[in-house]
Amino acid sequence: MTPADHGNDPLPPPVVAALRCSVCGDPIGAAGRTLRCGNRHSFDLARQGYVNLLHARIPAGTADTAPMVAARADFLASGAYAPLADELARVCAEAGGLVVDAGAGTGYYLARVLEASEAYGLALDVSAVALRRAARAHPRLGAAVWNLWEPWPVGDGVASVVLNVFAPRNGPEFHRVLRPDGLLVVAAPAPDHLRELGDLVLAVDERKDERLDATLGEYFTRTGRTEVRREVELTPRQVRQAVEMGPAGFHLDRDGRRERLDALSEPQAVTLSFTVSTYRRKG
């Protein structure tokens, strides 16, 4: 079965078993292409294979747009961030059960983790546009639209791994859905990531690692941290995609940024720099 074929199938049973009704919190079951709880709240799978569990519209500027998602998909397909995906796969190689990717986007990193393990994957993201791609990224992956800042429609202690790559960090929910022996894996840009692009991208706080540990410290103990860093040459197209796919993609009309991107004609040497941190639950 190819990932594209998988996008037309119901969600994998282990993913359905982990989900909860986003109205009442009860377990849900699958009946064909519909998820339904005992109180008869139901959610239909979209044609592309994901399920939307939200009840309200997301404010503008919150969810990745179609152009941002298209830029990210093309950029990641070029292999520029493959070393990061490989490191995440290495860290999660022993994972079984369920990996929950909080802020999964197109499912690129989660699919790589699933390729290296025997686990199933649940991709959570607020962007339905992104999850159209994630739902097709791997046969053992299921995708659900959800706002990560809200209590998740996921059962207690169902995940062996929570994966969080450049996405919002909801420490209480990470802790709740992880098994007692579960692993939290967080990937974040380092301060020198894409520094050569200047104000075309959002600057990374020099104290980001400290803030990360402070944010999660009430619920987790850090057990490891590795750096993934390389110098690469990006084509003008890749530079444009790297800018358009991130938070700066919401602000391209400011300060002539779009014009500067359009004027690029030569390859650009840039630094790709990330940290991958692992945590274990407290309590």
mmCIF file of C-alpha atoms in Angstrom, residues 35-208:
data_model
loop_
_atom_site.group_PDB
_atom_site.id
_atom_site.type_symbol
_atom_site.label_atom_id
_atom_site.label_comp_id
_atom_site.label_asym_id
_atom_site.label_seq_id
_atom_site.Cartn_x
_atom_site.Cartn_y
_atom_site.Cartn_z
ATOM 1 C CA LEU A 35 -16.094 8.203 14.061
ATOM 2 C CA ARG A 36 -18.832 8.057 16.698
ATOM 3 C CA CYS A 37 -18.968 7.964 20.501
ATOM 4 C CA GLY A 38 -21.582 6.328 22.740
ATOM 5 C CA ASN A 39 -23.427 9.648 23.001
ATOM 6 C CA ARG A 40 -23.838 9.653 19.211
ATOM 7 C CA HIS A 41 -21.524 12.567 18.527
ATOM 8 C CA SER A 42 -20.035 11.831 15.125
ATOM 9 C CA PHE A 43 -17.187 13.044 12.941
ATOM 10 C CA ASP A 44 -16.766 12.183 9.273
ATOM 11 C CA LEU A 45 -13.398 11.533 7.702
ATOM 12 C CA ALA A 46 -12.493 13.958 4.959
ATOM 13 C CA ARG A 47 -11.913 12.596 1.482
ATOM 14 C CA GLN A 48 -8.149 12.909 2.014
ATOM 15 C CA GLY A 49 -8.291 10.661 5.099
ATOM 16 C CA TYR A 50 -8.050 13.003 8.093
ATOM 17 C CA VAL A 51 -10.753 13.843 10.659
ATOM 18 C CA ASN A 52 -11.595 17.347 11.879
ATOM 19 C CA LEU A 53 -12.505 17.324 15.586
ATOM 20 C CA LEU A 54 -12.720 21.100 16.001
ATOM 21 C CA HIS A 55 -15.957 22.942 16.773
ATOM 22 C CA ALA A 56 -14.923 26.533 16.042
ATOM 23 C CA ARG A 57 -13.081 28.407 13.341
ATOM 24 C CA ILE A 58 -9.401 29.120 13.942
ATOM 25 C CA PRO A 59 -8.366 32.813 14.039
ATOM 26 C CA ALA A 60 -6.535 34.070 10.963
ATOM 27 C CA GLY A 61 -2.775 33.722 11.226
ATOM 28 C CA THR A 62 -2.988 30.593 13.399
ATOM 29 C CA ALA A 63 -3.122 27.710 10.927
ATOM 30 C CA ASP A 64 -0.636 27.266 8.097
ATOM 31 C CA THR A 65 -2.128 28.363 4.785
ATOM 32 C CA ALA A 66 -2.131 26.457 1.499
ATOM 33 C CA PRO A 67 0.865 28.433 0.112
ATOM 34 C CA MET A 68 2.834 27.855 3.334
ATOM 35 C CA VAL A 69 2.080 24.133 3.261
ATOM 36 C CA ALA A 70 2.988 23.837 -0.419
ATOM 37 C CA ALA A 71 6.300 25.622 0.224
ATOM 38 C CA ARG A 72 7.058 23.324 3.170
ATOM 39 C CA ALA A 73 6.219 20.163 1.260
ATOM 40 C CA ASP A 74 8.473 21.122 -1.633
ATOM 41 C CA PHE A 75 11.314 22.250 0.626
ATOM 42 C CA LEU A 76 11.251 19.104 2.759
ATOM 43 C CA ALA A 77 11.077 16.937 -0.361
ATOM 44 C CA SER A 78 14.420 18.447 -1.408
ATOM 45 C CA GLY A 79 16.085 16.690 1.553
ATOM 46 C CA ALA A 80 17.420 19.886 3.131
ATOM 47 C CA TYR A 81 16.120 18.874 6.575
ATOM 48 C CA ALA A 82 16.731 15.143 6.147
ATOM 49 C CA PRO A 83 19.508 15.112 8.823
ATOM 50 C CA LEU A 84 16.977 16.340 11.382
ATOM 51 C CA ALA A 85 14.441 13.714 10.300
ATOM 52 C CA ASP A 86 17.157 11.050 10.573
ATOM 53 C CA GLU A 87 18.043 12.154 14.106
ATOM 54 C CA LEU A 88 14.405 12.050 15.188
ATOM 55 C CA ALA A 89 14.088 8.569 13.687
ATOM 56 C CA ARG A 90 17.202 7.459 15.563
ATOM 57 C CA VAL A 91 15.925 8.777 18.880
ATOM 58 C CA CYS A 92 12.523 7.126 18.374
ATOM 59 C CA ALA A 93 13.754 3.890 16.773
ATOM 60 C CA GLU A 94 12.710 1.746 19.749
ATOM 61 C CA ALA A 95 9.208 3.224 19.861
ATOM 62 C CA GLY A 96 6.276 0.864 19.812
ATOM 63 C CA GLY A 97 2.622 1.541 20.412
ATOM 64 C CA LEU A 98 1.596 5.056 19.445
ATOM 65 C CA VAL A 99 3.623 8.142 18.550
ATOM 66 C CA VAL A 100 1.625 11.374 18.856
ATOM 67 C CA ASP A 101 3.078 14.198 16.770
ATOM 68 C CA ALA A 102 1.886 17.500 18.261
ATOM 69 C CA GLY A 103 2.012 19.992 15.417
ATOM 70 C CA ALA A 104 2.716 17.423 12.717
ATOM 71 C CA GLY A 105 2.228 19.668 9.701
ATOM 72 C CA THR A 106 2.563 17.592 6.547
ATOM 73 C CA GLY A 107 3.632 14.498 8.521
ATOM 74 C CA TYR A 108 7.181 14.518 7.143
ATOM 75 C CA TYR A 109 8.955 13.862 10.446
ATOM 76 C CA LEU A 110 6.333 11.492 11.838
ATOM 77 C CA ALA A 111 6.465 9.370 8.681
ATOM 78 C CA ARG A 112 10.248 9.118 9.022
ATOM 79 C CA VAL A 113 9.875 7.986 12.639
ATOM 80 C CA LEU A 114 7.310 5.355 11.652
ATOM 81 C CA GLU A 115 9.595 4.062 8.902
ATOM 82 C CA ALA A 116 12.271 3.424 11.544
ATOM 83 C CA SER A 117 9.982 1.783 14.123
ATOM 84 C CA GLU A 118 6.982 -0.506 14.519
ATOM 85 C CA ALA A 119 4.776 2.222 15.997
ATOM 86 C CA TYR A 120 1.552 3.774 14.773
ATOM 87 C CA GLY A 121 1.283 7.552 14.490
ATOM 88 C CA LEU A 122 -1.305 10.199 15.308
ATOM 89 C CA ALA A 123 -0.710 13.551 13.623
ATOM 90 C CA LEU A 124 -2.345 16.510 15.375
ATOM 91 C CA ASP A 125 -2.317 19.939 13.755
ATOM 92 C CA VAL A 126 -4.590 22.958 13.514
ATOM 93 C CA SER A 127 -4.117 23.190 9.733
ATOM 94 C CA ALA A 128 -6.482 20.977 7.764
ATOM 95 C CA VAL A 129 -4.516 21.913 4.649
ATOM 96 C CA ALA A 130 -1.366 20.399 6.156
ATOM 97 C CA LEU A 131 -3.152 17.282 7.371
ATOM 98 C CA ARG A 132 -4.419 16.516 3.888
ATOM 99 C CA ARG A 133 -0.801 15.658 3.173
ATOM 100 C CA ALA A 134 -0.069 14.093 6.555
ATOM 101 C CA ALA A 135 -2.946 11.618 6.185
ATOM 102 C CA ARG A 136 -1.188 10.208 3.107
ATOM 103 C CA ALA A 137 2.344 10.279 4.497
ATOM 104 C CA HIS A 138 2.468 6.720 5.900
ATOM 105 C CA PRO A 139 0.119 3.701 6.068
ATOM 106 C CA ARG A 140 0.332 3.520 9.887
ATOM 107 C CA LEU A 141 -0.509 7.202 10.359
ATOM 108 C CA GLY A 142 -3.837 8.830 11.197
ATOM 109 C CA ALA A 143 -4.443 12.582 11.274
ATOM 110 C CA ALA A 144 -6.819 14.790 13.271
ATOM 111 C CA VAL A 145 -7.331 18.552 13.158
ATOM 112 C CA TRP A 146 -7.053 20.088 16.609
ATOM 113 C CA ASN A 147 -5.892 23.234 18.405
ATOM 114 C CA LEU A 148 -2.903 22.138 20.513
ATOM 115 C CA TRP A 149 -3.537 24.808 23.138
ATOM 116 C CA GLU A 150 -6.884 23.214 23.997
ATOM 117 C CA PRO A 151 -7.217 19.925 25.959
ATOM 118 C CA TRP A 152 -6.562 17.235 23.392
ATOM 119 C CA PRO A 153 -9.186 14.687 22.251
ATOM 120 C CA VAL A 154 -6.731 11.933 23.163
ATOM 121 C CA GLY A 155 -6.868 9.396 25.984
ATOM 122 C CA ASP A 156 -4.702 9.418 29.113
ATOM 123 C CA GLY A 157 -1.416 7.509 28.913
ATOM 124 C CA VAL A 158 -1.920 6.229 25.365
ATOM 125 C CA ALA A 159 1.353 7.401 23.773
ATOM 126 C CA SER A 160 4.778 5.833 23.993
ATOM 127 C CA VAL A 161 6.268 8.949 22.383
ATOM 128 C CA VAL A 162 5.114 12.530 21.985
ATOM 129 C CA LEU A 163 6.939 14.237 19.133
ATOM 130 C CA ASN A 164 7.041 18.032 18.910
ATOM 131 C CA VAL A 165 8.865 19.664 15.990
ATOM 132 C CA PHE A 166 8.813 23.490 15.732
ATOM 133 C CA ALA A 167 5.330 23.523 17.237
ATOM 134 C CA PRO A 168 3.437 24.796 20.314
ATOM 135 C CA ARG A 169 4.376 23.030 23.558
ATOM 136 C CA ASN A 170 1.486 22.146 25.826
ATOM 137 C CA GLY A 171 3.330 20.616 28.787
ATOM 138 C CA PRO A 172 0.245 19.448 30.729
ATOM 139 C CA GLU A 173 -1.160 17.645 27.674
ATOM 140 C CA PHE A 174 2.226 16.128 26.784
ATOM 141 C CA HIS A 175 2.347 14.715 30.318
ATOM 142 C CA ARG A 176 -1.249 13.498 30.335
ATOM 143 C CA VAL A 177 -1.194 11.541 27.069
ATOM 144 C CA LEU A 178 2.225 9.938 27.625
ATOM 145 C CA ARG A 179 2.584 6.574 29.302
ATOM 146 C CA PRO A 180 4.500 6.677 32.608
ATOM 147 C CA ASP A 181 7.566 5.327 30.782
ATOM 148 C CA GLY A 182 6.925 7.463 27.706
ATOM 149 C CA LEU A 183 9.383 9.716 25.902
ATOM 150 C CA LEU A 184 8.923 13.351 24.897
ATOM 151 C CA VAL A 185 11.058 14.433 21.921
ATOM 152 C CA VAL A 186 11.254 18.144 21.101
ATOM 153 C CA ALA A 187 13.029 19.614 18.057
ATOM 154 C CA ALA A 188 13.663 23.350 17.919
ATOM 155 C CA PRO A 189 15.720 25.735 15.796
ATOM 156 C CA ALA A 190 19.019 26.828 17.338
ATOM 157 C CA PRO A 191 19.886 30.540 17.558
ATOM 158 C CA ASP A 192 22.053 30.421 14.427
ATOM 159 C CA HIS A 193 19.469 28.623 12.284
ATOM 160 C CA LEU A 194 19.130 30.410 8.914
ATOM 161 C CA ARG A 195 20.972 33.403 10.382
ATOM 162 C CA GLU A 196 22.318 34.371 6.950
ATOM 163 C CA LEU A 197 18.777 35.230 5.827
ATOM 164 C CA GLY A 198 18.540 38.089 8.318
ATOM 165 C CA ASP A 199 15.099 39.597 8.824
ATOM 166 C CA LEU A 200 13.567 37.445 6.098
ATOM 167 C CA VAL A 201 13.001 34.884 8.874
ATOM 168 C CA LEU A 202 12.016 35.308 12.510
ATOM 169 C CA ALA A 203 14.997 35.506 14.851
ATOM 170 C CA VAL A 204 15.508 32.645 17.329
ATOM 171 C CA ASP A 205 15.895 33.654 20.978
ATOM 172 C CA GLU A 206 19.460 33.064 22.211
ATOM 173 C CA ARG A 207 17.981 31.635 25.429
ATOM 174 C CA LYS A 208 15.521 29.341 23.666
#
